[in-house]
Amino acid sequence: MKGRIWTVVTLGLILIGMVLSSCQPPSAMSEEEMAMRQKAHRDSMKKANMQQCMKFLSFATEYYKNKNYEDALRNYSKLFDLECVDEELARDVYVFVGNSYRELNQPDSALYYYDQGLAYLPADNYLRQSKIYTLKTLGDTEGVLVEKAAQLKYHPDDMALAEELVDDYLQNKHYEDAKALAQQILMTQPSNRNVQNILRESMVALGEDIFGMIKARYEEDPTNLQYANEYVGVLLERNMTTEATVVLEEEWKNNPENEGIMRRLVDVYNSSSNTAKSVGVLQKLIKIKPNDSEYAYQLTEGLIATGDRKGALAQAENLVKSYPKDGRAYANRAKVYEEIGNACTGAVPDFNDKLVFLMAYEDYIKAKEFKYSKIQNKIDFLGEARIPQKGDWFFYGDDYVDKQGFASPKKDCYNWITRKLKAPPK
């Protein structure tokens, strides 16, 4: 009897447990399980509707090619109704649905479908570029920047895109973003001058000191011409001419025929009144670039500044021979004669001095004939106050004019000048 009772009790407990367990809700599915079920459902629907899916996709594609966007959208919509669109068809559907809405001037709908497609295919360039194009038509600059950044995230090796984006950041005053991206690009392209400039401009805009960055980069690789030139630039901006000169001289030592370094050295030497060294560099530049007249004119100026008037006149004579129809060449030689006359003249110019000033005057006149401007004041001044007048020729001419009718100065200060002047008739 007791055994029966226990059996009944046991069966009752089991029955109660079964009833209670059947009343509990099923355990919630994980997101992964849910996604798997949804994919299985889509695959099942697509398989069941495969023939219909391909038919409407073909119709939609043909309408799109023929720019019949409304009919294209009607057929694309049937693909969604039949649940045909999955990861496999996403690129062939969403971008063309979006483009169709864009062509029908419905950009908001276009953007919606681009986003739907990007949810499936976030790395797809065609989808992303279509969205960027639409944002540009709306003038949504910030949206464009966001999408380009997203595109770069999925294509980090696309340096063309990275440079485009970093430039966009700078142009739109996103200086922090520009700085960060520029630094990232320079890790793989340390010699990219455009990106270096963007980094520099961004840091300046942010009020950051760029000197330390540029100095450190130069010190890490002092043979890199680009780094050295940039370092020289910031040194000169801070009037640190001595330090800049040291860097340039080291550059020149390593690159003895680099025209750019030599030109910069000339400028630095001139700015620090180190004209003798400037002349030395110019003489080497002329050997490297013998047909560049600009260096020859600069050398004439340098020789005058160092007091080497003989060398300056020889250089000026060469320029006149090389460019006999160039007014600048005559004006350049005139300046040399004028400097020679000023150096030798006492308190009042004597006839010797006036003859040298006449050489300058004649060259200025010649320069004017060849349309060289900005010398009229020189012509007027010398003509009124420095060249021999009629009375001078009357009183002193016989002592200076030879049998052929040419005059030349006799003062020791001028005894190396070989030029002679045609004296006026008596």
Short mmCIF file of C-alpha atoms in Angstrom, two decimals:
data_model
loop_
_atom_site.label_atom_id
_atom_site.label_comp_id
_atom_site.label_asym_id
_atom_site.label_seq_id
_atom_site.Cartn_x
_atom_site.Cartn_y
_atom_site.Cartn_z
CA MET A 1 0.00 0.00 0.00
CA LYS A 2 2.78 2.37 0.96
CA GLY A 3 4.59 1.53 -2.30
CA ARG A 4 1.55 2.48 -4.36
CA ILE A 5 1.31 5.80 -2.60
CA TRP A 6 4.96 6.66 -3.46
CA THR A 7 4.42 5.64 -7.04
CA VAL A 8 1.40 7.91 -7.35
CA VAL A 9 3.29 10.81 -5.75
CA THR A 10 6.25 10.35 -8.05
CA LEU A 11 4.08 10.26 -11.16
CA GLY A 12 2.27 13.38 -9.96
CA LEU A 13 5.51 15.29 -9.52
CA ILE A 14 6.68 14.29 -12.97
CA LEU A 15 3.38 15.38 -14.48
CA ILE A 16 3.49 18.75 -12.69
CA GLY A 17 7.08 19.30 -13.92
CA MET A 18 6.07 18.59 -17.49
CA VAL A 19 3.15 21.02 -17.27
CA LEU A 20 5.29 23.77 -15.79
CA SER A 21 8.05 23.35 -18.34
CA SER A 22 5.56 23.53 -21.19
CA CYS A 23 4.35 26.93 -19.93
CA GLN A 24 7.83 28.58 -20.00
CA PRO A 25 8.59 30.84 -23.02
CA PRO A 26 11.31 29.64 -25.41
CA SER A 27 14.78 31.07 -24.79
CA ALA A 28 15.60 34.20 -26.85
CA MET A 29 17.70 33.69 -30.00
CA SER A 30 21.09 35.40 -30.31
CA GLU A 31 21.65 38.00 -33.03
CA GLU A 32 23.79 35.52 -34.91
CA GLU A 33 21.04 32.90 -34.80
CA MET A 34 18.48 35.49 -35.90
CA ALA A 35 20.68 36.55 -38.83
CA MET A 36 21.17 32.95 -39.85
CA ARG A 37 17.43 32.33 -39.81
CA GLN A 38 16.77 35.49 -41.82
CA LYS A 39 19.40 34.53 -44.38
CA ALA A 40 17.97 31.04 -44.59
CA HIS A 41 14.53 32.55 -45.17
CA ARG A 42 15.84 34.88 -47.90
CA ASP A 43 17.75 32.09 -49.56
CA SER A 44 14.64 29.95 -49.48
CA MET A 45 12.50 32.73 -50.96
CA LYS A 46 15.10 33.56 -53.59
CA LYS A 47 15.39 29.94 -54.59
CA ALA A 48 11.63 29.58 -54.80
CA ASN A 49 11.32 32.81 -56.81
CA MET A 50 14.57 32.50 -58.79
CA GLN A 51 12.93 32.58 -62.18
CA GLN A 52 10.82 35.61 -61.28
CA CYS A 53 13.82 37.35 -59.69
CA MET A 54 15.95 36.99 -62.81
CA LYS A 55 13.09 38.13 -65.02
CA PHE A 56 12.42 41.36 -63.13
CA LEU A 57 16.15 42.05 -62.71
CA SER A 58 16.58 41.71 -66.47
CA PHE A 59 13.63 44.04 -67.13
CA ALA A 60 14.88 46.61 -64.60
CA THR A 61 18.41 46.55 -66.02
CA GLU A 62 17.18 47.07 -69.56
CA TYR A 63 14.91 49.96 -68.55
CA TYR A 64 17.82 51.55 -66.64
CA LYS A 65 20.14 51.29 -69.64
CA ASN A 66 17.51 53.02 -71.76
CA LYS A 67 17.14 55.76 -69.11
CA ASN A 68 13.53 54.77 -68.47
CA TYR A 69 14.00 55.23 -64.75
CA GLU A 70 10.36 55.02 -63.63
CA ASP A 71 9.84 51.60 -65.25
CA ALA A 72 13.22 50.52 -63.95
CA LEU A 73 12.12 51.37 -60.41
CA ARG A 74 8.83 49.49 -60.82
CA ASN A 75 10.71 46.33 -61.73
CA TYR A 76 13.33 46.82 -59.02
CA SER A 77 10.53 47.15 -56.46
CA LYS A 78 9.24 43.70 -57.43
CA LEU A 79 12.64 42.28 -56.54
CA PHE A 80 12.17 43.60 -53.02
CA ASP A 81 8.60 42.25 -52.88
CA LEU A 82 9.85 38.80 -53.84
CA GLU A 83 12.75 39.08 -51.34
CA CYS A 84 15.27 38.52 -54.14
CA VAL A 85 17.80 41.08 -52.95
CA ASP A 86 20.59 39.63 -50.83
CA GLU A 87 24.36 40.19 -50.56
CA GLU A 88 24.82 38.65 -54.00
CA LEU A 89 22.41 40.99 -55.79
CA ALA A 90 22.93 44.06 -53.61
CA ARG A 91 25.46 45.73 -55.89
CA ASP A 92 23.33 45.11 -59.00
CA VAL A 93 20.25 46.57 -57.37
CA TYR A 94 20.83 49.26 -54.73
CA VAL A 95 23.21 51.45 -56.71
CA PHE A 96 20.92 51.47 -59.77
CA VAL A 97 17.82 52.09 -57.68
CA GLY A 98 19.64 55.00 -56.05
CA ASN A 99 20.86 56.32 -59.39
CA SER A 100 17.34 56.09 -60.82
CA TYR A 101 15.93 58.18 -57.98
CA ARG A 102 18.79 60.65 -58.43
CA GLU A 103 18.02 61.01 -62.14
CA LEU A 104 14.36 61.58 -61.24
CA ASN A 105 15.50 64.41 -58.93
CA GLN A 106 14.66 62.54 -55.74
CA PRO A 107 18.05 62.70 -53.96
CA ASP A 108 16.70 61.76 -50.51
CA SER A 109 15.35 58.46 -51.85
CA ALA A 110 18.61 57.92 -53.71
CA LEU A 111 20.63 58.38 -50.52
CA TYR A 112 18.33 55.97 -48.66
CA TYR A 113 19.01 53.17 -51.15
CA TYR A 114 22.74 53.88 -51.28
CA ASP A 115 22.79 53.48 -47.50
CA GLN A 116 20.82 50.24 -47.76
CA GLY A 117 23.33 48.92 -50.25
CA LEU A 118 26.30 50.03 -48.15
CA ALA A 119 24.84 48.14 -45.20
CA TYR A 120 25.38 45.01 -47.29
CA LEU A 121 28.57 46.11 -49.04
CA PRO A 122 30.35 48.82 -46.99
CA ALA A 123 33.57 48.50 -49.02
CA ASP A 124 31.91 48.89 -52.43
CA ASN A 125 33.50 51.86 -54.21
CA TYR A 126 30.77 52.26 -56.82
CA LEU A 127 28.04 52.56 -54.20
CA ARG A 128 30.12 54.94 -52.10
CA GLN A 129 31.09 57.11 -55.07
CA SER A 130 27.46 57.29 -56.20
CA LYS A 131 26.48 58.52 -52.76
CA ILE A 132 29.35 61.04 -52.72
CA TYR A 133 28.31 62.37 -56.13
CA THR A 134 24.74 62.86 -54.92
CA LEU A 135 25.91 64.63 -51.77
CA LYS A 136 28.01 66.96 -53.91
CA THR A 137 24.97 67.88 -56.00
CA LEU A 138 23.20 68.79 -52.75
CA GLY A 139 26.16 70.90 -51.61
CA ASP A 140 26.59 68.69 -48.54
CA THR A 141 30.33 69.16 -48.06
CA GLU A 142 30.37 67.65 -44.59
CA GLY A 143 28.55 64.58 -45.85
CA VAL A 144 31.10 64.20 -48.64
CA LEU A 145 33.96 64.30 -46.13
CA VAL A 146 32.28 61.65 -43.97
CA GLU A 147 31.78 59.33 -46.94
CA LYS A 148 35.32 59.78 -48.24
CA ALA A 149 36.63 58.97 -44.77
CA ALA A 150 34.44 55.85 -44.71
CA GLN A 151 35.72 54.83 -48.12
CA LEU A 152 39.32 55.28 -46.98
CA LYS A 153 38.60 53.14 -43.91
CA TYR A 154 37.81 50.20 -46.19
CA HIS A 155 40.59 51.02 -48.66
CA PRO A 156 43.50 52.28 -46.50
CA ASP A 157 46.05 51.68 -49.26
CA ASP A 158 44.32 54.05 -51.70
CA MET A 159 46.85 56.88 -51.50
CA ALA A 160 45.13 58.92 -54.21
CA LEU A 161 41.96 58.95 -52.10
CA ALA A 162 43.95 59.73 -48.96
CA GLU A 163 45.63 62.74 -50.62
CA GLU A 164 42.29 63.94 -51.98
CA LEU A 165 40.69 63.69 -48.54
CA VAL A 166 43.53 65.37 -46.66
CA ASP A 167 43.40 68.26 -49.13
CA ASP A 168 39.61 68.47 -48.68
CA TYR A 169 40.07 68.57 -44.91
CA LEU A 170 42.48 71.49 -45.24
CA GLN A 171 40.30 73.41 -47.70
CA ASN A 172 37.29 73.03 -45.40
CA LYS A 173 39.26 74.01 -42.28
CA HIS A 174 39.13 70.58 -40.65
CA TYR A 175 42.65 71.18 -39.39
CA GLU A 176 42.73 68.43 -36.76
CA ASP A 177 41.55 65.86 -39.30
CA ALA A 178 43.97 67.19 -41.91
CA LYS A 179 46.86 67.01 -39.47
CA ALA A 180 46.04 63.45 -38.36
CA LEU A 181 45.60 62.13 -41.90
CA ALA A 182 48.70 63.94 -43.18
CA GLN A 183 50.78 62.33 -40.44
CA GLN A 184 49.32 58.95 -41.36
CA ILE A 185 50.16 59.39 -45.06
CA LEU A 186 53.70 60.54 -44.30
CA MET A 187 54.37 57.31 -42.44
CA THR A 188 54.35 55.51 -45.80
CA GLN A 189 55.22 58.47 -48.06
CA PRO A 190 57.70 60.56 -46.05
CA SER A 191 58.81 62.53 -49.12
CA ASN A 192 55.34 63.58 -50.25
CA ARG A 193 55.84 67.33 -50.49
CA ASN A 194 52.17 68.19 -50.96
CA VAL A 195 51.17 66.31 -47.82
CA GLN A 196 54.08 67.82 -45.89
CA ASN A 197 52.80 71.27 -46.82
CA ILE A 198 49.28 70.31 -45.71
CA LEU A 199 50.64 69.09 -42.38
CA ARG A 200 52.54 72.32 -41.99
CA GLU A 201 49.54 74.52 -42.87
CA SER A 202 47.30 72.55 -40.53
CA MET A 203 49.70 72.92 -37.64
CA VAL A 204 50.08 76.63 -38.30
CA ALA A 205 46.28 77.02 -38.42
CA LEU A 206 46.04 75.18 -35.09
CA GLY A 207 48.60 77.53 -33.59
CA GLU A 208 51.15 74.75 -33.19
CA ASP A 209 54.90 75.25 -33.49
CA ILE A 210 56.23 73.56 -36.62
CA PHE A 211 59.87 74.42 -36.01
CA GLY A 212 60.56 71.42 -33.78
CA MET A 213 58.93 69.01 -36.22
CA ILE A 214 60.89 70.29 -39.21
CA LYS A 215 64.17 70.43 -37.31
CA ALA A 216 63.75 66.87 -36.03
CA ARG A 217 62.96 65.58 -39.50
CA TYR A 218 66.08 67.26 -40.91
CA GLU A 219 68.32 65.96 -38.13
CA GLU A 220 67.06 62.42 -38.70
CA ASP A 221 68.01 62.61 -42.38
CA PRO A 222 70.30 65.61 -43.06
CA THR A 223 71.14 64.40 -46.58
CA ASN A 224 67.50 64.72 -47.64
CA LEU A 225 67.38 67.90 -49.73
CA GLN A 226 63.69 68.42 -49.19
CA TYR A 227 64.02 68.27 -45.41
CA ALA A 228 67.07 70.52 -45.49
CA ASN A 229 65.34 73.13 -47.65
CA GLU A 230 62.30 73.12 -45.40
CA TYR A 231 64.53 73.53 -42.35
CA VAL A 232 66.37 76.42 -43.99
CA GLY A 233 63.00 78.03 -44.69
CA VAL A 234 61.88 78.01 -41.05
CA LEU A 235 65.32 79.16 -39.91
CA LEU A 236 65.14 82.16 -42.23
CA GLU A 237 61.58 82.90 -41.09
CA ARG A 238 63.03 83.24 -37.59
CA ASN A 239 65.95 85.39 -38.87
CA MET A 240 68.37 82.60 -37.91
CA THR A 241 70.57 83.40 -40.91
CA THR A 242 73.78 81.96 -39.47
CA GLU A 243 72.17 78.58 -38.79
CA ALA A 244 70.52 78.60 -42.22
CA THR A 245 73.87 79.33 -43.86
CA VAL A 246 75.49 76.35 -42.11
CA VAL A 247 72.75 74.02 -43.37
CA LEU A 248 72.96 75.38 -46.92
CA GLU A 249 76.73 75.11 -47.02
CA GLU A 250 76.48 71.48 -45.91
CA GLU A 251 73.89 70.87 -48.63
CA TRP A 252 76.17 72.44 -51.22
CA LYS A 253 79.09 70.33 -50.03
CA ASN A 254 77.03 67.19 -50.67
CA ASN A 255 75.50 68.53 -53.92
CA PRO A 256 78.15 70.77 -55.51
CA GLU A 257 76.25 71.36 -58.77
CA ASN A 258 72.75 71.81 -57.37
CA GLU A 259 71.53 75.08 -58.86
CA GLY A 260 68.71 75.54 -56.34
CA ILE A 261 71.06 75.31 -53.35
CA MET A 262 73.50 77.73 -54.95
CA ARG A 263 70.78 80.28 -55.72
CA ARG A 264 69.59 80.13 -52.14
CA LEU A 265 73.14 80.52 -50.85
CA VAL A 266 73.56 83.65 -52.96
CA ASP A 267 70.43 85.14 -51.39
CA VAL A 268 71.51 84.22 -47.86
CA TYR A 269 75.04 85.56 -48.35
CA ASN A 270 73.67 88.81 -49.78
CA SER A 271 71.21 89.23 -46.92
CA SER A 272 74.03 88.83 -44.41
CA SER A 273 76.34 91.20 -46.35
CA ASN A 274 78.71 88.34 -47.14
CA THR A 275 79.09 89.55 -50.70
CA ALA A 276 82.48 87.97 -51.34
CA LYS A 277 81.05 84.49 -50.79
CA SER A 278 78.04 85.40 -52.89
CA VAL A 279 80.37 86.31 -55.76
CA GLY A 280 82.17 82.98 -55.43
CA VAL A 281 78.90 81.05 -55.72
CA LEU A 282 77.75 83.16 -58.68
CA GLN A 283 80.98 82.48 -60.53
CA LYS A 284 80.38 78.75 -60.13
CA LEU A 285 76.75 79.16 -61.19
CA ILE A 286 77.86 80.85 -64.40
CA LYS A 287 80.11 77.88 -65.19
CA ILE A 288 77.18 75.51 -64.69
CA LYS A 289 74.68 77.76 -66.51
CA PRO A 290 76.74 79.87 -68.95
CA ASN A 291 73.68 80.95 -70.93
CA ASP A 292 71.75 82.26 -67.93
CA SER A 293 72.28 86.01 -68.13
CA GLU A 294 70.59 86.63 -64.77
CA TYR A 295 73.54 85.14 -62.91
CA ALA A 296 75.92 87.33 -64.94
CA TYR A 297 73.99 90.48 -64.01
CA GLN A 298 73.98 89.44 -60.35
CA LEU A 299 77.72 88.83 -60.54
CA THR A 300 78.26 92.35 -61.86
CA GLU A 301 76.35 93.73 -58.86
CA GLY A 302 78.34 91.54 -56.49
CA LEU A 303 81.69 92.60 -57.90
CA ILE A 304 80.70 96.25 -57.58
CA ALA A 305 79.69 95.66 -53.96
CA THR A 306 83.03 94.03 -53.14
CA GLY A 307 84.93 96.92 -54.74
CA ASP A 308 86.23 94.82 -57.63
CA ARG A 309 85.43 97.42 -60.27
CA LYS A 310 87.82 95.93 -62.83
CA GLY A 311 86.10 92.57 -62.54
CA ALA A 312 82.69 94.24 -62.68
CA LEU A 313 83.59 96.11 -65.88
CA ALA A 314 84.95 92.94 -67.49
CA GLN A 315 81.72 91.14 -66.64
CA ALA A 316 79.63 94.04 -67.97
CA GLU A 317 81.65 94.10 -71.21
CA ASN A 318 80.99 90.38 -71.71
CA LEU A 319 77.26 90.96 -71.31
CA VAL A 320 77.27 93.73 -73.93
CA LYS A 321 79.13 91.43 -76.34
CA SER A 322 76.69 88.59 -75.66
CA TYR A 323 73.56 90.75 -75.84
CA PRO A 324 74.39 93.68 -78.17
CA LYS A 325 70.72 94.59 -78.66
CA ASP A 326 69.61 94.27 -75.05
CA GLY A 327 69.15 97.60 -73.30
CA ARG A 328 69.71 95.98 -69.92
CA ALA A 329 73.29 95.05 -70.88
CA TYR A 330 74.11 98.71 -71.65
CA ALA A 331 72.41 99.97 -68.49
CA ASN A 332 74.39 97.40 -66.52
CA ARG A 333 77.70 98.62 -67.98
CA ALA A 334 76.64 102.23 -67.45
CA LYS A 335 76.16 101.51 -63.77
CA VAL A 336 79.68 100.10 -63.54
CA TYR A 337 81.19 103.22 -65.15
CA GLU A 338 79.11 105.37 -62.81
CA GLU A 339 80.44 103.44 -59.80
CA ILE A 340 84.01 103.78 -61.07
CA GLY A 341 83.55 107.52 -61.48
CA ASN A 342 82.03 107.92 -58.02
CA ALA A 343 84.90 105.97 -56.45
CA CYS A 344 87.59 108.15 -58.04
CA THR A 345 85.91 111.56 -57.89
CA GLY A 346 86.94 114.03 -55.21
CA ALA A 347 84.78 116.83 -53.84
CA VAL A 348 84.26 118.18 -57.35
CA PRO A 349 84.59 116.04 -60.51
CA ASP A 350 87.48 117.00 -62.78
CA PHE A 351 87.66 116.44 -66.52
CA ASN A 352 88.94 112.86 -66.07
CA ASP A 353 85.94 112.03 -63.90
CA LYS A 354 83.58 113.68 -66.35
CA LEU A 355 84.91 111.53 -69.18
CA VAL A 356 84.12 108.36 -67.21
CA PHE A 357 80.66 109.68 -66.37
CA LEU A 358 80.22 110.39 -70.09
CA MET A 359 80.89 106.69 -70.76
CA ALA A 360 78.06 105.88 -68.34
CA TYR A 361 75.84 108.53 -69.94
CA GLU A 362 76.37 107.15 -73.46
CA ASP A 363 75.53 103.62 -72.27
CA TYR A 364 72.33 104.82 -70.60
CA ILE A 365 71.35 106.57 -73.85
CA LYS A 366 72.02 103.34 -75.74
CA ALA A 367 69.92 101.37 -73.23
CA LYS A 368 67.05 103.80 -73.76
CA GLU A 369 67.30 103.32 -77.53
CA PHE A 370 66.75 99.60 -76.93
CA LYS A 371 63.60 100.38 -74.89
CA TYR A 372 65.14 99.79 -71.46
CA SER A 373 63.12 101.85 -68.97
CA LYS A 374 63.62 103.44 -65.55
CA ILE A 375 66.87 105.18 -66.48
CA GLN A 376 65.67 108.65 -67.49
CA ASN A 377 66.56 110.09 -64.08
CA LYS A 378 70.11 108.78 -64.51
CA ILE A 379 70.35 110.36 -67.95
CA ASP A 380 69.05 113.70 -66.69
CA PHE A 381 71.36 113.80 -63.65
CA LEU A 382 74.53 112.85 -65.51
CA GLY A 383 73.70 115.18 -68.39
CA GLU A 384 73.26 118.17 -66.07
CA ALA A 385 75.90 117.61 -63.40
CA ARG A 386 78.53 115.06 -64.38
CA ILE A 387 79.47 114.94 -68.08
CA PRO A 388 81.77 117.46 -69.85
CA GLN A 389 80.03 120.57 -71.09
CA LYS A 390 81.07 122.71 -74.06
CA GLY A 391 83.32 124.85 -71.89
CA ASP A 392 85.09 121.80 -70.47
CA TRP A 393 86.00 120.60 -73.92
CA PHE A 394 87.26 124.07 -74.84
CA PHE A 395 89.57 124.39 -71.81
CA TYR A 396 90.76 120.76 -71.36
CA GLY A 397 90.08 118.99 -74.63
CA ASP A 398 93.52 119.45 -76.18
CA ASP A 399 95.17 117.59 -73.30
CA TYR A 400 92.86 114.56 -73.58
CA VAL A 401 91.96 114.21 -77.27
CA ASP A 402 94.30 112.23 -79.55
CA LYS A 403 94.99 112.78 -83.23
CA GLN A 404 92.11 110.53 -84.21
CA GLY A 405 89.69 112.70 -82.21
CA PHE A 406 89.16 110.31 -79.31
CA ALA A 407 89.37 111.23 -75.64
CA SER A 408 90.23 109.07 -72.62
CA PRO A 409 90.91 109.80 -68.92
CA LYS A 410 94.53 110.14 -67.77
CA LYS A 411 94.15 110.02 -63.99
CA ASP A 412 95.93 107.05 -62.36
CA CYS A 413 92.61 105.89 -60.92
CA TYR A 414 91.44 105.23 -64.47
CA ASN A 415 94.63 104.05 -66.17
CA TRP A 416 93.24 100.53 -66.66
CA ILE A 417 90.17 101.71 -68.64
CA THR A 418 90.68 101.15 -72.37
CA ARG A 419 87.50 102.72 -73.69
CA LYS A 420 87.80 105.94 -75.68
CA LEU A 421 85.16 108.56 -76.43
CA LYS A 422 84.56 110.45 -79.66
CA ALA A 423 85.25 114.09 -78.86
CA PRO A 424 82.86 116.74 -80.20
CA PRO A 425 84.18 118.79 -83.13
CA LYS A 426 85.86 122.06 -82.24
#
